[in-house]
Short mmCIF file of C-alpha atoms in Angstrom, two decimals:
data_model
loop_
_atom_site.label_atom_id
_atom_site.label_comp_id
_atom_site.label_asym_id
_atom_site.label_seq_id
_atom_site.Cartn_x
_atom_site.Cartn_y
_atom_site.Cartn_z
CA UNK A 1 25.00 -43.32 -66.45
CA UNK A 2 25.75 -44.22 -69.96
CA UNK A 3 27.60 -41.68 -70.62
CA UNK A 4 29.91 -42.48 -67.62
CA UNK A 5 30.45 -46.04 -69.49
CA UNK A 6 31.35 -44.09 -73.00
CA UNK A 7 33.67 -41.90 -71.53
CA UNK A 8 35.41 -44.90 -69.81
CA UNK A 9 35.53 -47.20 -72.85
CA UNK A 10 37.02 -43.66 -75.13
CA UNK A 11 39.50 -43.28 -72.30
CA UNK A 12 40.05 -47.04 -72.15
CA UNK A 13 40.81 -47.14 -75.86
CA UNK A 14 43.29 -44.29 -75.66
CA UNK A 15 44.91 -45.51 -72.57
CA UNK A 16 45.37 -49.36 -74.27
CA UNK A 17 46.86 -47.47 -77.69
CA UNK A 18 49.40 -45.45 -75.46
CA UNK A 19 50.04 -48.40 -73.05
CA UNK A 20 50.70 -50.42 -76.13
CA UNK A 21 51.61 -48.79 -79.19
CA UNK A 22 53.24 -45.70 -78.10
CA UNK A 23 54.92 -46.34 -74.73
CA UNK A 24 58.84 -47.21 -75.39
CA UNK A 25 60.19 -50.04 -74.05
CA UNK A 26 61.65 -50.23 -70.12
CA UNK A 27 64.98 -50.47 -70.39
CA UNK A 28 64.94 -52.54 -67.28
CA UNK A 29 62.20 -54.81 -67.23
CA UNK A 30 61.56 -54.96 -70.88
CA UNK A 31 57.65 -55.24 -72.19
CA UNK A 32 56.57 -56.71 -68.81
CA UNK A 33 56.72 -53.41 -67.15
CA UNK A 34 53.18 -52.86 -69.13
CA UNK A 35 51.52 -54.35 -66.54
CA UNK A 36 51.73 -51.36 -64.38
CA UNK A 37 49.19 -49.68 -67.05
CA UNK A 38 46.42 -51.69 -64.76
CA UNK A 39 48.18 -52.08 -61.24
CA UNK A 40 48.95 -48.62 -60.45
CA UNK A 41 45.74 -47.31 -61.27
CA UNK A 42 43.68 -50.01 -59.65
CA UNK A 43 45.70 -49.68 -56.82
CA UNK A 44 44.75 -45.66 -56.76
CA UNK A 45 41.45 -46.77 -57.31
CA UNK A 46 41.51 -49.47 -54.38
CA UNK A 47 42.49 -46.61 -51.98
CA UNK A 48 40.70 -44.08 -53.08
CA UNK A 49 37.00 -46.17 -52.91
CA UNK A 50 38.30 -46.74 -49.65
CA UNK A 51 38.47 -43.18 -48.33
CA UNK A 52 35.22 -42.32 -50.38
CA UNK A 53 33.53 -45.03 -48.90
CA UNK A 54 34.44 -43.91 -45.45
CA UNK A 55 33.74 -40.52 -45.94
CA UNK A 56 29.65 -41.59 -47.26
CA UNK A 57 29.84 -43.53 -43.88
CA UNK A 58 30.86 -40.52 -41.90
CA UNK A 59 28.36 -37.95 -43.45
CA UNK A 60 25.69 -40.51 -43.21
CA UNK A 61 26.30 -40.95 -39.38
CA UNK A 62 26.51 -37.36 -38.67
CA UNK A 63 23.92 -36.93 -40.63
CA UNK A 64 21.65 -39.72 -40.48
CA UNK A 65 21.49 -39.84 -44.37
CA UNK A 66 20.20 -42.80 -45.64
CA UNK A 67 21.49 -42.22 -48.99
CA UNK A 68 25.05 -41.97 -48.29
CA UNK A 69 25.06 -44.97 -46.33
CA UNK A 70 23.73 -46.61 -49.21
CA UNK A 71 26.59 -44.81 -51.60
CA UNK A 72 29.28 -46.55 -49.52
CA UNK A 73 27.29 -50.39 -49.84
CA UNK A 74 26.98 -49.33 -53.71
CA UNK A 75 30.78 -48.74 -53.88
CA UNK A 76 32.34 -52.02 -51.66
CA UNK A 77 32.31 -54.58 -54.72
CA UNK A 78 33.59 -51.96 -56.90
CA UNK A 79 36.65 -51.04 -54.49
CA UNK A 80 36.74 -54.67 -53.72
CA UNK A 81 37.39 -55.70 -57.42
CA UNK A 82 39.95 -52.86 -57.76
CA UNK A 83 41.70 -53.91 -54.74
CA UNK A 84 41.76 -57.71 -55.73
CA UNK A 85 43.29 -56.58 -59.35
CA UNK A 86 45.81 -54.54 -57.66
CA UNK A 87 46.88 -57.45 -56.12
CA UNK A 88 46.80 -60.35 -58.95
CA UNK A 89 48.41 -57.95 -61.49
CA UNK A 90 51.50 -57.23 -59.15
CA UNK A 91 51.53 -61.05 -58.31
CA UNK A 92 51.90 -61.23 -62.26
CA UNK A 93 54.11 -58.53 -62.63
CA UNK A 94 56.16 -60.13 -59.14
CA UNK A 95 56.72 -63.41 -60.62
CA UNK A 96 59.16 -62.44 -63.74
CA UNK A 97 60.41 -59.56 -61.91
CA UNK A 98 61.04 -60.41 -58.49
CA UNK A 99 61.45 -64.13 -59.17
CA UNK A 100 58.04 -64.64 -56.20
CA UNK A 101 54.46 -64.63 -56.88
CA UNK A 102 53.96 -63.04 -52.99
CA UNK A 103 56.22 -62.00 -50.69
CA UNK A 104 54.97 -60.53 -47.24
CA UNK A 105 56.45 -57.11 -48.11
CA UNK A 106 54.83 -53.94 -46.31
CA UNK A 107 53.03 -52.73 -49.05
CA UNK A 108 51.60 -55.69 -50.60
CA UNK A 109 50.38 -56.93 -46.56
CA UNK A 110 48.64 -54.00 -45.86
CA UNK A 111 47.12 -54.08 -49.27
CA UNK A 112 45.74 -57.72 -48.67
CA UNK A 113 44.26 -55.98 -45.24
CA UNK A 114 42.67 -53.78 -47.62
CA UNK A 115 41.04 -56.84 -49.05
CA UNK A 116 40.13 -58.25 -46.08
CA UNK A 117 38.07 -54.80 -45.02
CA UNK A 118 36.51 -54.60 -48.09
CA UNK A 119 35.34 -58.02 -47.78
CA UNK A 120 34.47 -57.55 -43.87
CA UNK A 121 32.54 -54.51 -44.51
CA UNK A 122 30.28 -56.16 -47.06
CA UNK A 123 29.72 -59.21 -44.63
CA UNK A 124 28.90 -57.22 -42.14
CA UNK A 125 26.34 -55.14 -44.14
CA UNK A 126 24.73 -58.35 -44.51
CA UNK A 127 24.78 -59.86 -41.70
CA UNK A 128 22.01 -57.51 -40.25
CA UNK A 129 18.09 -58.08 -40.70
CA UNK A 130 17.56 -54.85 -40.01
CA UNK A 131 19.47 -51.97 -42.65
CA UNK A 132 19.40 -48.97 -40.71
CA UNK A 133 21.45 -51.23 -38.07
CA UNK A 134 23.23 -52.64 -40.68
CA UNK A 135 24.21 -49.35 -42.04
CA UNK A 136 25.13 -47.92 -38.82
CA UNK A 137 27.63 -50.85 -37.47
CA UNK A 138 29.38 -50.90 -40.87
CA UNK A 139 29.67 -47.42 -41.14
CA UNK A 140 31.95 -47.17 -37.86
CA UNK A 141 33.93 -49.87 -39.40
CA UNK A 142 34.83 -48.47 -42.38
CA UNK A 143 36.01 -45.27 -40.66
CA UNK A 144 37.75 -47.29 -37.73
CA UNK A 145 39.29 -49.34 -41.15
CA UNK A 146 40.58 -46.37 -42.78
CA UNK A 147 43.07 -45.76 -41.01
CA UNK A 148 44.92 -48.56 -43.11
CA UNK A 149 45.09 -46.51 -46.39
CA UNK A 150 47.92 -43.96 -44.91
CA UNK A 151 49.64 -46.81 -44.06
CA UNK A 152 49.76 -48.22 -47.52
CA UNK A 153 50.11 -45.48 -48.88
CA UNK A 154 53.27 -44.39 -47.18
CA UNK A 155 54.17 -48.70 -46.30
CA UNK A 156 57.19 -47.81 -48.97
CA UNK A 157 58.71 -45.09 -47.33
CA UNK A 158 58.17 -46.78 -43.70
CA UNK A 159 59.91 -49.31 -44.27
CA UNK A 160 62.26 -50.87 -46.04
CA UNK A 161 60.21 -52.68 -49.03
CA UNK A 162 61.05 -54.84 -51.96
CA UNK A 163 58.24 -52.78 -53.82
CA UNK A 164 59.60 -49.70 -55.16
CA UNK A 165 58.74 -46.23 -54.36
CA UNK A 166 56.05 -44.51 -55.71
CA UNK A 167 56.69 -43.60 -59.51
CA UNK A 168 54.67 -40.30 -59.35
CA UNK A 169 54.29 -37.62 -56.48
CA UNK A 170 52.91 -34.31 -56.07
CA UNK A 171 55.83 -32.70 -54.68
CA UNK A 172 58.24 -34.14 -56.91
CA UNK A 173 58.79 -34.54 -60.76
CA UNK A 174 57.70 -37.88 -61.50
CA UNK A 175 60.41 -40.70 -62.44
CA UNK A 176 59.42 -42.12 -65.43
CA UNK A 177 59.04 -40.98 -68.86
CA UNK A 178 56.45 -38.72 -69.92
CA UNK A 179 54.42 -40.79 -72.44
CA UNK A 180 54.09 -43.77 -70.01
CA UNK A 181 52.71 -40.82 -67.52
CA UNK A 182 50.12 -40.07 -69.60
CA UNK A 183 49.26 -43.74 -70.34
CA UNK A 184 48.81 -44.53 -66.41
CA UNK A 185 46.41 -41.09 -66.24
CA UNK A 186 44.17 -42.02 -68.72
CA UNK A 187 44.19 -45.61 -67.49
CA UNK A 188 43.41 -44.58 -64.03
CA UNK A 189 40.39 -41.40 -65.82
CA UNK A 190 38.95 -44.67 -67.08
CA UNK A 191 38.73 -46.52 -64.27
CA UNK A 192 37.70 -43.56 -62.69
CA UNK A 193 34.61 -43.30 -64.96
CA UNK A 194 33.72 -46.68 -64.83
CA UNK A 195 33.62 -46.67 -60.96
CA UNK A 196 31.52 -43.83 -61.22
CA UNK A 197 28.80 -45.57 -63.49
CA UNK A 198 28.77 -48.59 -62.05
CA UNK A 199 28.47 -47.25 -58.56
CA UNK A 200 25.67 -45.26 -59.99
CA UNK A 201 23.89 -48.34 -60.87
CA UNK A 202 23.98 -50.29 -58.25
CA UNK A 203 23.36 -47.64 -55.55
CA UNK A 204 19.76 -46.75 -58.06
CA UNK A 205 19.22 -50.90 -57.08
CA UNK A 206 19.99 -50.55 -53.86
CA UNK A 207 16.95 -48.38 -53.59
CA UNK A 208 14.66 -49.53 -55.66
CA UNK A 209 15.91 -53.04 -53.51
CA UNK A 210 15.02 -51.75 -49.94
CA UNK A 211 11.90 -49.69 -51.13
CA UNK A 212 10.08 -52.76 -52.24
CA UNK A 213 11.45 -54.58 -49.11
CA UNK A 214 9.48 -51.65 -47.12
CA UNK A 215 6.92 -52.05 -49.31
CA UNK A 216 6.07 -55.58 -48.49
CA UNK A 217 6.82 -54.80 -44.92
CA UNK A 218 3.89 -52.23 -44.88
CA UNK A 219 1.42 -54.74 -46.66
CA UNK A 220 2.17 -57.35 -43.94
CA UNK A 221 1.53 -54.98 -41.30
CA UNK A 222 -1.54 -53.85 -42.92
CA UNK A 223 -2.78 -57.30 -43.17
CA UNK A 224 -2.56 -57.87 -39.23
CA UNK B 1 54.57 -48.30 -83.74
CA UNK B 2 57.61 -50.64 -82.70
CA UNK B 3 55.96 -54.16 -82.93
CA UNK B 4 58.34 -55.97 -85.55
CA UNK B 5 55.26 -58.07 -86.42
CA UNK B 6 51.64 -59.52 -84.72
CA UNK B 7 53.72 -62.16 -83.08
CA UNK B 8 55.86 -60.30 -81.56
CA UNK B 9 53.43 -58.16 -80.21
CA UNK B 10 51.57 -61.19 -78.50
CA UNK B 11 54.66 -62.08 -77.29
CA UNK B 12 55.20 -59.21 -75.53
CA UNK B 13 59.48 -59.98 -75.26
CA UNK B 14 58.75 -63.17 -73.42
CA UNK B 15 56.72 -61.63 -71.14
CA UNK B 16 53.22 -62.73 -72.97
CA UNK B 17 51.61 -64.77 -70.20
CA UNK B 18 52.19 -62.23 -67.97
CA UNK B 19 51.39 -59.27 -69.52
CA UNK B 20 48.17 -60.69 -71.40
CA UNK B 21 46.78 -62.55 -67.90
CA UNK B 22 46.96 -59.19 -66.26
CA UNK B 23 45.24 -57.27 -68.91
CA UNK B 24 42.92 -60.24 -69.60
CA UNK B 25 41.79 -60.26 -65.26
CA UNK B 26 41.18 -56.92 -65.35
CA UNK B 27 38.53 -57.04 -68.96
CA UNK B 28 36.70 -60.25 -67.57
CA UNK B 29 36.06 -58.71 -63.78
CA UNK B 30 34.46 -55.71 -65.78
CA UNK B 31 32.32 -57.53 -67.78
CA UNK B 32 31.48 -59.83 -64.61
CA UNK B 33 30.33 -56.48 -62.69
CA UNK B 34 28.31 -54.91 -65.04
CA UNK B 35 26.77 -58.26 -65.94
CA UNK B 36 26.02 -59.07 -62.42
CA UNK B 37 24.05 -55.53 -62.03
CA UNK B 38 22.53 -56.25 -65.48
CA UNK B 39 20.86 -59.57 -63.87
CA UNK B 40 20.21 -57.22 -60.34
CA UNK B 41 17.89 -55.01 -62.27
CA UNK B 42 16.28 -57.60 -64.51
CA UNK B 43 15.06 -58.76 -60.95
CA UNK B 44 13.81 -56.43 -59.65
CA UNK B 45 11.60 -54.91 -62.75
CA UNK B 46 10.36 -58.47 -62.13
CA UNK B 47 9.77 -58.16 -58.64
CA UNK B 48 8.23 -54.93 -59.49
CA UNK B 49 5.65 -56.58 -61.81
CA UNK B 50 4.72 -59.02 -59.40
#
């Protein structure tokens, strides 16, 4: 697990001194365009927790595996956080650049529903006594919930959006310079890393959380 | 490098507020998470003890 954070804050530090120091100038939106060093990747990130999160919920149904259940609940505030940045740092980027804070585009709507299921998955996690129930009913949520990702992910070629395109594909040559490429990449490795150790953590509390909860269970029902 | 000087660089072209907020956000929820798991497992070792 520590390595996971070293590797993030190396990648972190190369990513800020490309983002910064090497990355030209946008000959269109000047020096705010640096803000996309952050969005896009925690917009990848927001999407892709999503799908992993799903996919945990649908092995642990089919399989009735308590751990993967517990991977998804260990990844929500993670995905949650990366969703929620997605959003603020394309409200900041929106505001010189579009001349709005929010508009109720495609893409940015069905990323705020991506909030929204983030947060409704962790309330309903917790709104059951019981965790095996708990896990269960949240677990056919988030799959039922993920069918919003295609949608944001393709929300720009849907419709007809104020937010542009997407900047990189994997059929196409990507439309930006090289250099800022490589500056989003190791942006998005590092967040990539850090997801992956925090995750980590938390899911090793989650454990140790519901085996002491068992725990005093069993020495209640011992005492009766 | 193409930062004339510091200030420039903090200025970002005008776009300082912006830039720095965003970049600022994103540090602070990081250190927020981790913190908040920091204080998750301090509780339960204590629990544990208990």
């Amino acid at each position: 697990m520590p390595w996971f954070f070293a590797i993030a804050t190396l990648l972190v530090l190369a990513g800020l001194y490309l983002s910064f120091f090497v990355a030209p100038t946008d000959f269109q939106q000047g020096e705010a365009y640096r803000i996309i060093f952050i969005h896009v990747p925690a917009a990848w990130m927001s999407m892709f927790i999503y799908l992993l999160m799903a996919a945990w919920a649908g092995f642990g149904l089919a399989l009735n595996a308590r751990l993967s259940f517990m991977m998804a609940q260990a990844l929500a505030p993670t995905g949650t956080m990366f969703t929620f940045l997605a959003l603020i740092t394309g409200s900041l980027w929106g505001k010189p650049m579009w001349g709005a804070w929010w508009v109720w585009d495609a893409r940015l709507t069905s990323e705020l529903i991506l909030l929204f299921l983030y947060i409704g998955y962790m309330a309903l996690q917790s709104a059951f006594e019981d965790s095996r129930k708990a896990d269960r009913a949240s677990a056919v949520f988030l799959m039922v919930g993920a069918i919003n990702v295609p949608i944001i992910y393709f929300s720009v070629k849907w419709w007809n959006t104020l937010h542009q395109g997407a900047s990189v594909s994997l059929t196409k040559a990507p439309a930006m310079a090289t250099i800022m490429l490589w500056g989003m990449l190791l942006m998005a490795l590092a967040f990539w890393a850090y997801s992956i150790g925090v995750a980590l953590w938390r899911v090793r509390c989650i454990i140790a959380e519901r085996e002491c909860e068992a725990g005093w269970l069993n020495n209640l029902r011992e005492k009766e | 490098m193409h930062w004339q000087s510091f200030e420039a660089f903090i200025a970002m072209g005008g776009y300082g507020f912006y830039v720095w907020t965003s970049f600022g956000i994103t540090a602070l929820c990081c250190v927020f998470e981790v913190c908040q798991l920091r204080r998750r497992q301090q509780q339960l070792v204590l629990k544990e003890a208990t």
